[in-house]
mmCIF file of C-alpha atoms in Angstrom:
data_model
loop_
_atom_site.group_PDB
_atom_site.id
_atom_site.type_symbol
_atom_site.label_atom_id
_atom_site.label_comp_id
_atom_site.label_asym_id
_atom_site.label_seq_id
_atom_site.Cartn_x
_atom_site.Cartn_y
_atom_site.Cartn_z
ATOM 1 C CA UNK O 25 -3.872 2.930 -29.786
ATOM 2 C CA UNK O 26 -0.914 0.277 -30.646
ATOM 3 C CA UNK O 27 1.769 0.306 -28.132
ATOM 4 C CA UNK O 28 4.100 0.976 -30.317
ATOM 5 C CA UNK O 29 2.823 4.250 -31.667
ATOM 6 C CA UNK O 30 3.617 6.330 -28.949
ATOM 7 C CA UNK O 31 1.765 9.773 -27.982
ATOM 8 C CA UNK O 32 2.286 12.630 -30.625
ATOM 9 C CA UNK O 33 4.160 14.728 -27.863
ATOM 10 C CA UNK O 34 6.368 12.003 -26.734
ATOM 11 C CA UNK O 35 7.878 11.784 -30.668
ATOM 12 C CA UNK O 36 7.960 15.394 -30.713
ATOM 13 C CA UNK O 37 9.987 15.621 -27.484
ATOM 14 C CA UNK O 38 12.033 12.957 -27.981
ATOM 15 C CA UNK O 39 12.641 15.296 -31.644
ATOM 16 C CA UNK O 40 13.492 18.388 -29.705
ATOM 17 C CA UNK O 41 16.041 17.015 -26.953
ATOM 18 C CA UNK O 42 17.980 15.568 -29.445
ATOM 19 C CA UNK O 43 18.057 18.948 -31.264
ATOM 20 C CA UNK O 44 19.331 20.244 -28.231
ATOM 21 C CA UNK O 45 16.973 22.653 -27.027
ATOM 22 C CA UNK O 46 17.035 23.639 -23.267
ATOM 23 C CA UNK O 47 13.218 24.401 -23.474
ATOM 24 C CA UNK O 48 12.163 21.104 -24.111
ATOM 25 C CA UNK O 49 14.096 19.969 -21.154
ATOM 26 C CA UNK O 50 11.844 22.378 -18.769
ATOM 27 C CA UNK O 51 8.795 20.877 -20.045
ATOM 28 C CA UNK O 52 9.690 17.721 -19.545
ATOM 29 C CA UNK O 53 10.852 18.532 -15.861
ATOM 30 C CA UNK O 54 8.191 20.669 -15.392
ATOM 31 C CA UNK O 55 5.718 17.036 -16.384
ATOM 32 C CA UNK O 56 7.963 14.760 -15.053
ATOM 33 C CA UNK O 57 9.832 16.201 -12.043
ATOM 34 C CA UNK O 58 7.366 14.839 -9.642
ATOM 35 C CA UNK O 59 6.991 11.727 -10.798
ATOM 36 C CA UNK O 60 10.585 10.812 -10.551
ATOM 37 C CA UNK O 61 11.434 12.646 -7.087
ATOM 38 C CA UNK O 62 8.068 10.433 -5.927
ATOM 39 C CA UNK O 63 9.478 7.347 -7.361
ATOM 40 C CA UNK O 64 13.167 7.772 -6.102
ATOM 41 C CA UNK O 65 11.903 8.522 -2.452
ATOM 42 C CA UNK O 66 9.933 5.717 -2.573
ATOM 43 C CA UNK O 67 12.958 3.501 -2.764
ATOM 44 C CA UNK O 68 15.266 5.114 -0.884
ATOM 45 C CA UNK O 69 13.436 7.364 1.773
ATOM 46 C CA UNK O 70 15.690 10.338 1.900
ATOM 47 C CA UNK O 71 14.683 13.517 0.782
ATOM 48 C CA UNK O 72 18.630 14.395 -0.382
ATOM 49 C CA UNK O 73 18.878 11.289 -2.260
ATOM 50 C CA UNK O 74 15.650 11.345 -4.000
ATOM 51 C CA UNK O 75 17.344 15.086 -5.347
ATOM 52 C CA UNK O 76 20.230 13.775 -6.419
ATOM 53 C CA UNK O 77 18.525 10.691 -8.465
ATOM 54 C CA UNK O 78 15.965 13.584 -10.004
ATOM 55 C CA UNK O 79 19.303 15.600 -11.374
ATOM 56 C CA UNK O 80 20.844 12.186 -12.251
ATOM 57 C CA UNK O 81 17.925 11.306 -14.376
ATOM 58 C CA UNK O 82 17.245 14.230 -15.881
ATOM 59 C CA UNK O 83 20.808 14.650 -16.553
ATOM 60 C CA UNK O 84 20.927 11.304 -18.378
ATOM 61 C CA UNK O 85 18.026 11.794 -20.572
ATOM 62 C CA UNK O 86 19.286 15.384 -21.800
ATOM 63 C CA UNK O 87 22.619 13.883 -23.132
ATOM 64 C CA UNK O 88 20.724 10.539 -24.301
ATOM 65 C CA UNK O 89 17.590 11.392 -25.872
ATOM 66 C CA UNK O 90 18.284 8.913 -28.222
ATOM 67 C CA UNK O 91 17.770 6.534 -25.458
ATOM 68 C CA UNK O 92 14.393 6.411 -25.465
ATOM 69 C CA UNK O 93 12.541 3.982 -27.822
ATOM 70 C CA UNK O 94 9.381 4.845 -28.933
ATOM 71 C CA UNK O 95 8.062 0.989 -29.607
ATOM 72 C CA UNK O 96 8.559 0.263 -26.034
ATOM 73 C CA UNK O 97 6.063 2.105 -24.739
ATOM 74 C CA UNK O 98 5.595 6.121 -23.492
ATOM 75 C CA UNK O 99 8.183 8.671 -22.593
ATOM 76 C CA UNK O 100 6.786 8.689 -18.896
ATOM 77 C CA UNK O 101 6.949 4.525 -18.965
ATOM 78 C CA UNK O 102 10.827 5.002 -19.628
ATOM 79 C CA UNK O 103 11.175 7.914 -17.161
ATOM 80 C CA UNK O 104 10.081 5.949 -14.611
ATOM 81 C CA UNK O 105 12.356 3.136 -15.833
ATOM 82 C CA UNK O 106 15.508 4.842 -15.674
ATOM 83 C CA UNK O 107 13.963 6.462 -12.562
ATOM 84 C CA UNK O 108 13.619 3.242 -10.422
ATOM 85 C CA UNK O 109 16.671 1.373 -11.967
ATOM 86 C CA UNK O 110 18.964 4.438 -10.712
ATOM 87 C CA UNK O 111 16.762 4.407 -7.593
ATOM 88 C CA UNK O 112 17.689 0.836 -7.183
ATOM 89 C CA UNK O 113 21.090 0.699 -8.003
ATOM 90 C CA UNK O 114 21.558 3.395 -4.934
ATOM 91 C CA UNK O 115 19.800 1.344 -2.837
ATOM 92 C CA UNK O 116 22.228 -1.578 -3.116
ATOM 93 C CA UNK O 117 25.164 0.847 -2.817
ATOM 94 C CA UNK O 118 23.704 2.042 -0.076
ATOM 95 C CA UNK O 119 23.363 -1.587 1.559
ATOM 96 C CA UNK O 120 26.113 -2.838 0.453
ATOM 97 C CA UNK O 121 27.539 -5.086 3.546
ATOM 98 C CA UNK O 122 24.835 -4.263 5.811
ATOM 99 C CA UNK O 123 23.807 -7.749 6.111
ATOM 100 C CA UNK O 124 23.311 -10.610 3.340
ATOM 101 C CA UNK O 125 23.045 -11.069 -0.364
ATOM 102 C CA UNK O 126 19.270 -12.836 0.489
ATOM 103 C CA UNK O 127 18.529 -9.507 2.882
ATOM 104 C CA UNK O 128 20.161 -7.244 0.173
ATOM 105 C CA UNK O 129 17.516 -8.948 -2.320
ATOM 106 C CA UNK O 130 14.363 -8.120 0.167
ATOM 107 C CA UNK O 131 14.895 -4.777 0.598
ATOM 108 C CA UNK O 132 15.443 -3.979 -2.853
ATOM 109 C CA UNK O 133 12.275 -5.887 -4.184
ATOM 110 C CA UNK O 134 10.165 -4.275 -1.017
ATOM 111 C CA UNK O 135 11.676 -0.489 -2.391
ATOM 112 C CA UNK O 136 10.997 -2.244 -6.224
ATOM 113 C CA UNK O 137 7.206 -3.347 -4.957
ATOM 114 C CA UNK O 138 6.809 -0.059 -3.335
ATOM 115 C CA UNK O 139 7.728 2.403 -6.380
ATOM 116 C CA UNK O 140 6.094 0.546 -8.759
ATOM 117 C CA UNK O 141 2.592 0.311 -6.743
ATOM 118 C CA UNK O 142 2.976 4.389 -6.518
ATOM 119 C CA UNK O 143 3.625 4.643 -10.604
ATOM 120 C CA UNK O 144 0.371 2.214 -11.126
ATOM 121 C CA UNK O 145 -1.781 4.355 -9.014
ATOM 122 C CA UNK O 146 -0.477 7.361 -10.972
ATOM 123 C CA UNK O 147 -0.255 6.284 -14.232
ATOM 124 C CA UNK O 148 -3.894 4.180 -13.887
ATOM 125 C CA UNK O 149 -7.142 5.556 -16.182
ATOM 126 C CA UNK O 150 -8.922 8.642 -14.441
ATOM 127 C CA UNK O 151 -11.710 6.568 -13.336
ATOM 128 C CA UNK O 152 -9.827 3.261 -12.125
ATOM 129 C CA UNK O 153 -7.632 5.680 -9.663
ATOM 130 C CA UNK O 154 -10.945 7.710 -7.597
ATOM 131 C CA UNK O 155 -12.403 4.717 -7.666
ATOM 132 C CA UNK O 156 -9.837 3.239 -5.542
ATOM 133 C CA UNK O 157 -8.650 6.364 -3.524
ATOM 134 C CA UNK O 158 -12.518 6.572 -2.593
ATOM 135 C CA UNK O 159 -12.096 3.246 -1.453
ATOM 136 C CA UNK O 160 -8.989 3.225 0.563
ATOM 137 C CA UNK O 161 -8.385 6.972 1.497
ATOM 138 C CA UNK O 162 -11.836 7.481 2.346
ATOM 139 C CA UNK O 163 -12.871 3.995 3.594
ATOM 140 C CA UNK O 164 -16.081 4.338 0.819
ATOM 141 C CA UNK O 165 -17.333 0.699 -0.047
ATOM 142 C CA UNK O 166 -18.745 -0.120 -3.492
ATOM 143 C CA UNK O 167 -22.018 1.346 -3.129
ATOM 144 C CA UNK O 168 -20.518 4.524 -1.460
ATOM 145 C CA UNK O 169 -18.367 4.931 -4.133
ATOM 146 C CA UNK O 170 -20.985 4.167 -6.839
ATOM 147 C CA UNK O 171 -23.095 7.024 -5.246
ATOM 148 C CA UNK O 172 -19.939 9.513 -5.156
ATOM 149 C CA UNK O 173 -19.129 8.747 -8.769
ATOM 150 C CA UNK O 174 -22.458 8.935 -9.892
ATOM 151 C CA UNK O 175 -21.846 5.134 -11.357
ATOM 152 C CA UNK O 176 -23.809 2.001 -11.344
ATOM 153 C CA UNK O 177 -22.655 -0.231 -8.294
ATOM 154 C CA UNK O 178 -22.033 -2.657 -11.008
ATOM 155 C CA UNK O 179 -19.662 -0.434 -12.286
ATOM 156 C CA UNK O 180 -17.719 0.743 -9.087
ATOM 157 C CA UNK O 181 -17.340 -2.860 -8.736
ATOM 158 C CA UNK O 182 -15.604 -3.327 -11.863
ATOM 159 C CA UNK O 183 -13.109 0.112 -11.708
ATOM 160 C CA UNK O 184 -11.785 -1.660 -8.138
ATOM 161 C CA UNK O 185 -11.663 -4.893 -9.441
ATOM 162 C CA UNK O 186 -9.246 -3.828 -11.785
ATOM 163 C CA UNK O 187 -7.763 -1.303 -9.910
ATOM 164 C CA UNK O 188 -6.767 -4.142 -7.475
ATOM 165 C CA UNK O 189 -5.516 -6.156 -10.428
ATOM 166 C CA UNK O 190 -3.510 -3.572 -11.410
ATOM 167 C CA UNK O 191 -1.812 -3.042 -7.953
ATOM 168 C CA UNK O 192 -0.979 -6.415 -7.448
ATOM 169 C CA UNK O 193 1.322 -6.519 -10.340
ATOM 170 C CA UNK O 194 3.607 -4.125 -8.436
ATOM 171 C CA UNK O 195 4.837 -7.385 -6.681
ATOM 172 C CA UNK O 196 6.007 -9.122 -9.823
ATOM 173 C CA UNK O 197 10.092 -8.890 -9.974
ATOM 174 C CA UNK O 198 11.354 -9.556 -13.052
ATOM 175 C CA UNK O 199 14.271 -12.271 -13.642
ATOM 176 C CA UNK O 200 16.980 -9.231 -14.720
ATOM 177 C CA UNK O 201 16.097 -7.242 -12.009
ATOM 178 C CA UNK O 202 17.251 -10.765 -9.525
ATOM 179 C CA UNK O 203 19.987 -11.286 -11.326
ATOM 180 C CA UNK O 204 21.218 -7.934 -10.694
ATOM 181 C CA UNK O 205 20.781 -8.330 -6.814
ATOM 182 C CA UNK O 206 22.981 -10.985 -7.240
ATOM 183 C CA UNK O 207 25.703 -9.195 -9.413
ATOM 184 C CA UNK O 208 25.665 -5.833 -8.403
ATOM 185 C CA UNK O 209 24.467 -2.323 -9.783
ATOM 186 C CA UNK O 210 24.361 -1.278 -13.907
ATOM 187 C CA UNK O 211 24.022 2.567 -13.787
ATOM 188 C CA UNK O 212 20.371 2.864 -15.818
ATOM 189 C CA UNK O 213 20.151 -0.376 -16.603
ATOM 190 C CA UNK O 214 16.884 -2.296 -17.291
ATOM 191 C CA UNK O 215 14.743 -1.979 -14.435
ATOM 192 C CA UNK O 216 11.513 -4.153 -15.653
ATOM 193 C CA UNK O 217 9.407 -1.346 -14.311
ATOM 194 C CA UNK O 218 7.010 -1.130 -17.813
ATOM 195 C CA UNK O 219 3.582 0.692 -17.793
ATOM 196 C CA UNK O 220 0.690 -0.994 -16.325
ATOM 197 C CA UNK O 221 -1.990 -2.939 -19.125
ATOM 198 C CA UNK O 222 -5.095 -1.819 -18.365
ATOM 199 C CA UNK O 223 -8.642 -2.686 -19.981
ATOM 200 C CA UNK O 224 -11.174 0.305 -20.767
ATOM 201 C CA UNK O 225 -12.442 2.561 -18.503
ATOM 202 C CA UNK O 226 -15.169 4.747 -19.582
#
């Protein structure tokens, strides 16, 4: 599928927000809610906080549906955008003349690295993601894992391969998101935390 034809239920949600109907926010809580409490704890690491950013977010996209653009990518993509920019922003409130503008910067791409390595594993192919939980959660190596999955080793090899390609994008920081170390927070603002590009996985 293009990426810029999104998922039929992301047009028709986007559709039903901005026709104001309350039900269509419960469903997408209901899909999402977890998701953006995960990512928001991630970063900051307080159970109260991580509530706040969920009403915050959830907040935002029921008076901004019109926010989301379908030819960037998928609904949950720019959940988790808003998600981890808001997350962010806190953070550097939160920091704010704790120590330096260069120790600022670490701890905000550490939370950054962090949320987006949980949103890879989560939003990764079926297969990719037990592939590498049997890996590191249950210490399986290839041939364990081939066995478990009822794969070819030469295929257990390739789901972690790319697994671990995929996870070691989650330390790339994009040049807005620097600049905005530098410059302070932008309530929702752009965030650089896009889906994942992942290959097949049959």
């Amino acid at each position: 599928m293009p990426k810029d034809v999104p998922p039929r239920w992301d047009r028709r949600m986007q559709q039903r927000l901005a026709r104001g109907e309350a039900a269509a926010l419960g469903e997408l809580y209901d899909r999402f809610a977890s998701l953006v409490h995960g990512l928001a704890h991630r970063v900051l690491g307080d159970e109260k906080a991580a509530d706040r950013i969920t009403r915050e977010v959830f907040g935002y996209i029921w008076e901004n549906p019109d926010a989301y653009d379908p030819k960037q990518g998928s609904m949950r993509s720019w959940v988790a955008r808003i998600t981890q920019g808001q997350a962010v922003d806190r953070l550097r409130q939160a920091e704010l003349g704790r120590g330096s503008r260069e120790e600022l910067e670490q701890k905000v791409r550490t939370a950054h690295a962090a949320a987006r390595a949980d949103y890879i594993v989560t939003s990764m192919p079926a297969p990719l993601r037990a592939a590498l939980e049997l890996a590191y959660f249950k210490r399986r190596d290839y041939r364990q894992a081939a066995a478990d999955l009822k794969i070819s080793e030469d295929e257990a090899r390739r789901r972690l391969r790319l697994g671990l390609q995929l996870l070691s994008t989650a330390h790339t920081f994009p040049q807005e998101d620097t600049a905005r170390a530098r410059s302070g927070p932008g309530p929702f603002g752009p965030s650089g935390f896009g889906p994942p590009r992942y290959g097949s996985a049959r």
